């Protein structure tokens, strides 16, 4: 059973396990629009918008529901 229900998506908050933009710290997002097959996510820090397939949010390896702290990976 999918954990994403379309009727609750608008204004929901998500954390990406891996930042969407390379070299960016954009991990926390809010859903600002819901369309047939995709949603528009707005990054909290930079206010950039990204379109993501709704099915992609069902992948627990890529997304957390809600805002969470992620462990930092130190290059040392």
CSV table of N, CA, C and O in Angstrom, one decimal:
chain,number,residue,atom,x,y,z
A,1,UNK,N,0.9,-1.2,0.0
A,1,UNK,CA,0.0,0.0,0.0
A,1,UNK,C,0.9,1.2,0.0
A,1,UNK,O,1.8,1.3,0.8
A,2,UNK,N,0.6,2.2,-0.9
A,2,UNK,CA,1.4,3.4,-0.9
A,2,UNK,C,1.2,4.3,0.3
A,2,UNK,O,0.2,4.3,0.9
A,3,UNK,N,2.3,4.9,0.7
A,3,UNK,CA,2.2,5.8,1.9
A,3,UNK,C,1.8,7.2,1.5
A,3,UNK,O,1.5,8.0,2.4
A,4,UNK,N,1.9,7.5,0.2
A,4,UNK,CA,1.5,8.9,-0.2
A,4,UNK,C,0.0,8.8,-0.7
A,4,UNK,O,-0.3,8.1,-1.6
A,5,UNK,N,-0.8,9.7,-0.1
A,5,UNK,CA,-2.2,9.8,-0.5
A,5,UNK,C,-2.3,11.2,-1.1
A,5,UNK,O,-2.1,12.2,-0.4
A,6,UNK,N,-2.8,11.2,-2.3
A,6,UNK,CA,-2.9,12.4,-3.1
A,6,UNK,C,-3.6,13.6,-2.4
A,6,UNK,O,-3.3,14.7,-2.4
A,7,UNK,N,-4.7,13.2,-1.7
A,7,UNK,CA,-5.5,14.2,-1.0
A,7,UNK,C,-4.8,14.9,0.1
A,7,UNK,O,-5.2,16.0,0.5
A,8,UNK,N,-3.7,14.3,0.7
A,8,UNK,CA,-3.0,15.0,1.8
A,8,UNK,C,-1.6,15.6,1.4
A,8,UNK,O,-0.9,16.0,2.2
A,9,UNK,N,-1.3,15.6,0.1
A,9,UNK,CA,0.0,16.0,-0.4
A,9,UNK,C,0.2,17.5,-0.3
A,9,UNK,O,1.3,18.0,0.1
A,10,UNK,N,-0.8,18.3,-0.6
A,10,UNK,CA,-0.6,19.8,-0.6
A,10,UNK,C,-0.2,20.3,0.7
A,10,UNK,O,-0.8,20.0,1.7
A,11,UNK,N,0.9,21.0,0.7
A,11,UNK,CA,1.5,21.6,1.9
A,11,UNK,C,2.2,20.6,2.8
A,11,UNK,O,2.6,21.0,3.9
A,12,UNK,N,2.3,19.4,2.4
A,12,UNK,CA,3.0,18.4,3.2
A,12,UNK,C,4.5,18.7,3.1
A,12,UNK,O,5.0,19.4,2.2
A,13,UNK,N,5.3,18.2,4.0
A,13,UNK,CA,6.7,18.5,4.1
A,13,UNK,C,7.5,17.2,3.9
A,13,UNK,O,7.1,16.1,4.4
A,14,UNK,N,8.6,17.3,3.2
A,14,UNK,CA,9.4,16.1,2.8
A,14,UNK,C,10.9,16.4,3.0
A,14,UNK,O,11.4,17.5,2.9
A,15,UNK,N,11.7,15.4,3.3
A,15,UNK,CA,13.1,15.5,3.4
A,15,UNK,C,13.7,14.5,2.4
A,15,UNK,O,13.4,13.3,2.4
A,16,UNK,N,14.6,15.0,1.5
A,16,UNK,CA,15.3,14.1,0.6
A,16,UNK,C,16.5,13.5,1.3
A,16,UNK,O,17.2,14.2,2.0
A,17,UNK,N,16.7,12.2,1.1
A,17,UNK,CA,17.9,11.6,1.7
A,17,UNK,C,19.1,12.1,1.1
A,17,UNK,O,20.2,12.1,1.7
A,18,UNK,N,19.1,12.5,-0.2
A,18,UNK,CA,20.2,13.0,-1.0
A,18,UNK,C,19.7,14.4,-1.5
A,18,UNK,O,18.7,14.4,-2.1
A,19,UNK,N,20.5,15.4,-1.4
A,19,UNK,CA,20.1,16.7,-2.0
A,19,UNK,C,19.8,16.6,-3.5
A,19,UNK,O,20.5,15.9,-4.2
A,20,UNK,N,18.8,17.3,-3.9
A,20,UNK,CA,18.4,17.2,-5.3
A,20,UNK,C,19.4,17.9,-6.2
A,20,UNK,O,19.6,17.4,-7.3
A,21,UNK,N,20.0,19.0,-5.8
A,21,UNK,CA,20.9,19.7,-6.7
A,21,UNK,C,22.3,19.4,-6.2
A,21,UNK,O,22.6,19.4,-5.0
A,22,UNK,N,23.2,19.0,-7.1
A,22,UNK,CA,24.6,18.7,-6.7
A,22,UNK,C,25.3,19.9,-6.0
A,22,UNK,O,25.2,21.0,-6.5
A,23,UNK,N,26.0,19.7,-4.9
A,23,UNK,CA,26.7,20.7,-4.2
A,23,UNK,C,25.8,21.6,-3.4
A,23,UNK,O,26.2,22.7,-2.9
A,24,UNK,N,24.5,21.2,-3.3
A,24,UNK,CA,23.6,22.1,-2.6
A,24,UNK,C,23.2,21.4,-1.3
A,24,UNK,O,23.4,20.2,-1.0
A,25,UNK,N,22.7,22.2,-0.4
A,25,UNK,CA,22.2,21.6,0.9
A,25,UNK,C,20.7,21.6,1.0
A,25,UNK,O,20.1,21.6,2.0
A,26,UNK,N,20.0,21.5,-0.2
A,26,UNK,CA,18.6,21.5,-0.3
A,26,UNK,C,18.1,20.1,0.0
A,26,UNK,O,18.2,19.2,-0.8
A,27,UNK,N,17.6,19.9,1.2
A,27,UNK,CA,17.1,18.6,1.6
A,27,UNK,C,15.6,18.7,2.1
A,27,UNK,O,14.9,17.7,2.1
A,28,UNK,N,15.2,19.9,2.5
A,28,UNK,CA,13.9,20.0,3.1
A,28,UNK,C,13.0,20.8,2.1
A,28,UNK,O,13.4,21.8,1.6
A,29,UNK,N,11.8,20.2,1.9
A,29,UNK,CA,10.9,20.7,0.9
A,29,UNK,C,9.4,20.7,1.4
A,29,UNK,O,9.1,20.0,2.3
A,30,UNK,N,8.7,21.6,0.7
A,30,UNK,CA,7.2,21.6,1.0
A,30,UNK,C,6.5,21.5,-0.4
A,30,UNK,O,6.9,22.1,-1.3
A,31,UNK,N,5.4,20.8,-0.4
A,31,UNK,CA,4.7,20.6,-1.6
A,31,UNK,C,3.8,21.9,-1.8
A,31,UNK,O,3.0,22.2,-0.9
A,32,UNK,N,4.0,22.5,-3.0
A,32,UNK,CA,3.2,23.7,-3.2
A,32,UNK,C,2.1,23.5,-4.3
A,32,UNK,O,1.1,24.3,-4.3
A,33,UNK,N,2.3,22.5,-5.2
A,33,UNK,CA,1.2,22.2,-6.1
A,33,UNK,C,1.1,20.7,-6.3
A,33,UNK,O,2.1,20.0,-6.3
A,34,UNK,N,-0.1,20.2,-6.6
A,34,UNK,CA,-0.3,18.8,-6.9
A,34,UNK,C,-1.0,18.7,-8.2
A,34,UNK,O,-2.0,19.3,-8.4
A,35,UNK,N,-0.4,18.0,-9.1
A,35,UNK,CA,-1.0,17.8,-10.4
A,35,UNK,C,-1.3,16.3,-10.6
A,35,UNK,O,-1.1,15.5,-9.7
A,36,UNK,N,-1.6,15.9,-11.8
A,36,UNK,CA,-2.0,14.5,-12.1
A,36,UNK,C,-0.9,13.5,-11.7
A,36,UNK,O,-1.2,12.6,-11.0
A,37,UNK,N,0.3,13.7,-12.2
A,37,UNK,CA,1.3,12.7,-12.0
A,37,UNK,C,2.5,13.2,-11.3
A,37,UNK,O,3.4,12.5,-11.0
A,38,UNK,N,2.6,14.5,-11.0
A,38,UNK,CA,3.7,15.1,-10.3
A,38,UNK,C,3.3,16.2,-9.3
A,38,UNK,O,2.2,16.7,-9.4
A,39,UNK,N,4.2,16.5,-8.4
A,39,UNK,CA,4.1,17.6,-7.5
A,39,UNK,C,5.2,18.6,-7.7
A,39,UNK,O,6.3,18.2,-8.2
A,40,UNK,N,5.0,19.8,-7.3
A,40,UNK,CA,6.0,20.8,-7.3
A,40,UNK,C,6.5,21.0,-5.8
A,40,UNK,O,5.6,21.3,-4.9
A,41,UNK,N,7.7,20.7,-5.6
A,41,UNK,CA,8.3,20.9,-4.3
A,41,UNK,C,9.1,22.2,-4.2
A,41,UNK,O,9.8,22.5,-5.2
A,42,UNK,N,9.0,23.0,-3.2
A,42,UNK,CA,9.8,24.2,-3.0
A,42,UNK,C,10.8,24.0,-1.9
A,42,UNK,O,10.4,23.5,-0.8
A,43,UNK,N,12.1,24.2,-2.2
A,43,UNK,CA,13.1,24.0,-1.2
A,43,UNK,C,13.0,25.1,-0.1
A,43,UNK,O,12.7,26.3,-0.4
A,44,UNK,N,13.1,24.7,1.1
A,44,UNK,CA,12.9,25.7,2.2
A,44,UNK,C,14.0,26.7,2.3
A,44,UNK,O,13.7,27.9,2.5
A,45,UNK,N,15.3,26.3,2.1
A,45,UNK,CA,16.4,27.3,2.2
A,45,UNK,C,16.5,28.2,1.0
A,45,UNK,O,16.7,29.4,1.2
A,46,UNK,N,16.4,27.7,-0.2
A,46,UNK,CA,16.6,28.5,-1.4
A,46,UNK,C,15.4,29.0,-2.1
A,46,UNK,O,15.5,29.8,-3.0
A,47,UNK,N,14.3,28.4,-1.8
A,47,UNK,CA,13.0,28.7,-2.5
A,47,UNK,C,13.0,28.3,-4.0
A,47,UNK,O,12.2,28.8,-4.7
A,48,UNK,N,13.9,27.4,-4.4
A,48,UNK,CA,13.8,26.8,-5.7
A,48,UNK,C,12.7,25.8,-5.8
A,48,UNK,O,12.4,25.1,-4.9
A,49,UNK,N,12.1,25.7,-7.0
A,49,UNK,CA,11.1,24.8,-7.2
A,49,UNK,C,11.6,23.6,-8.0
A,49,UNK,O,12.4,23.8,-9.0
A,50,UNK,N,11.1,22.4,-7.7
A,50,UNK,CA,11.4,21.2,-8.4
A,50,UNK,C,10.1,20.4,-8.7
A,50,UNK,O,9.3,20.3,-7.8
A,51,UNK,N,10.0,19.7,-9.8
A,51,UNK,CA,8.9,18.9,-10.1
A,51,UNK,C,9.4,17.4,-9.9
A,51,UNK,O,10.4,17.0,-10.4
A,52,UNK,N,8.6,16.7,-9.2
A,52,UNK,CA,8.9,15.3,-8.8
A,52,UNK,C,7.7,14.4,-9.1
A,52,UNK,O,6.5,14.8,-8.8
A,53,UNK,N,7.9,13.2,-9.6
A,53,UNK,CA,6.8,12.3,-9.8
A,53,UNK,C,6.2,11.9,-8.4
A,53,UNK,O,7.0,11.7,-7.5
A,54,UNK,N,4.9,11.8,-8.3
A,54,UNK,CA,4.3,11.4,-7.0
A,54,UNK,C,4.8,10.0,-6.6
A,54,UNK,O,5.0,9.8,-5.4
A,55,UNK,N,5.0,9.1,-7.6
A,55,UNK,CA,5.4,7.8,-7.2
A,55,UNK,C,6.8,7.8,-6.6
A,55,UNK,O,7.2,6.9,-5.8
A,56,UNK,N,7.6,8.8,-6.9
A,56,UNK,CA,9.0,8.9,-6.4
A,56,UNK,C,9.0,9.1,-4.9
A,56,UNK,O,9.8,8.7,-4.1
A,57,UNK,N,7.9,9.8,-4.4
A,57,UNK,CA,7.8,10.1,-3.0
A,57,UNK,C,7.5,8.9,-2.2
A,57,UNK,O,7.7,8.8,-1.0
A,58,UNK,N,7.0,7.8,-2.9
A,58,UNK,CA,6.8,6.5,-2.2
A,58,UNK,C,8.0,5.7,-1.9
A,58,UNK,O,7.9,4.7,-1.2
A,59,UNK,N,9.1,6.2,-2.4
A,59,UNK,CA,10.4,5.4,-2.2
A,59,UNK,C,11.0,5.8,-0.9
A,59,UNK,O,11.6,6.9,-0.8
A,60,UNK,N,11.0,4.9,0.1
A,60,UNK,CA,11.6,5.3,1.4
A,60,UNK,C,13.1,5.4,1.4
A,60,UNK,O,13.7,6.0,2.3
A,61,UNK,N,13.7,4.9,0.3
A,61,UNK,CA,15.2,5.0,0.1
A,61,UNK,C,15.6,6.4,-0.4
A,61,UNK,O,16.7,6.8,-0.3
A,62,UNK,N,14.6,7.2,-0.8
A,62,UNK,CA,14.9,8.5,-1.4
A,62,UNK,C,14.3,9.6,-0.6
A,62,UNK,O,14.8,10.7,-0.5
A,63,UNK,N,13.1,9.4,0.1
A,63,UNK,CA,12.4,10.5,0.7
A,63,UNK,C,11.9,10.0,2.1
A,63,UNK,O,11.4,8.9,2.3
A,64,UNK,N,11.9,11.0,3.0
A,64,UNK,CA,11.2,10.9,4.3
A,64,UNK,C,10.0,11.8,4.3
A,64,UNK,O,10.1,12.9,3.8
A,65,UNK,N,8.9,11.4,4.9
A,65,UNK,CA,7.8,12.2,5.1
A,65,UNK,C,8.1,13.1,6.3
A,65,UNK,O,8.5,12.6,7.4
A,66,UNK,N,7.9,14.4,6.2
A,66,UNK,CA,8.3,15.3,7.3
A,66,UNK,C,9.7,15.8,7.2
A,66,UNK,O,10.5,15.3,6.4
A,67,UNK,N,10.0,16.8,8.0
A,67,UNK,CA,11.4,17.3,8.0
A,67,UNK,C,12.2,16.6,9.0
A,67,UNK,O,11.8,16.5,10.2
A,68,UNK,N,13.4,16.1,8.7
A,68,UNK,CA,14.2,15.3,9.6
A,68,UNK,C,15.7,15.8,9.4
A,68,UNK,O,16.1,16.3,8.4
A,69,UNK,N,16.4,15.7,10.5
A,69,UNK,CA,17.9,16.0,10.4
A,69,UNK,C,18.6,14.8,9.7
A,69,UNK,O,18.3,13.7,10.0
A,70,UNK,N,19.5,15.1,8.8
A,70,UNK,CA,20.2,14.1,8.2
A,70,UNK,C,21.7,14.1,8.7
A,70,UNK,O,22.2,15.2,9.0
A,71,UNK,N,22.3,12.9,8.9
A,71,UNK,CA,23.7,12.9,9.3
A,71,UNK,C,24.6,13.5,8.3
A,71,UNK,O,24.4,13.3,7.1
A,72,UNK,N,25.5,14.3,8.7
A,72,UNK,CA,26.5,15.0,7.8
A,72,UNK,C,27.6,14.0,7.4
A,72,UNK,O,28.0,13.3,8.3
A,73,UNK,N,28.0,14.0,6.2
A,73,UNK,CA,29.1,13.2,5.8
A,73,UNK,C,30.3,14.1,5.7
A,73,UNK,O,30.4,15.0,4.8
A,74,UNK,N,31.3,13.8,6.5
A,74,UNK,CA,32.5,14.6,6.5
A,74,UNK,C,33.5,14.0,5.5
A,74,UNK,O,33.7,12.8,5.5
A,75,UNK,N,34.1,14.8,4.6
A,75,UNK,CA,35.0,14.3,3.6
A,75,UNK,C,36.4,13.9,4.2
A,75,UNK,O,37.2,13.5,3.5
A,76,UNK,N,36.6,14.0,5.5
A,76,UNK,CA,37.9,13.7,6.1
A,76,UNK,C,38.1,12.2,6.3
A,76,UNK,O,37.4,11.4,6.2
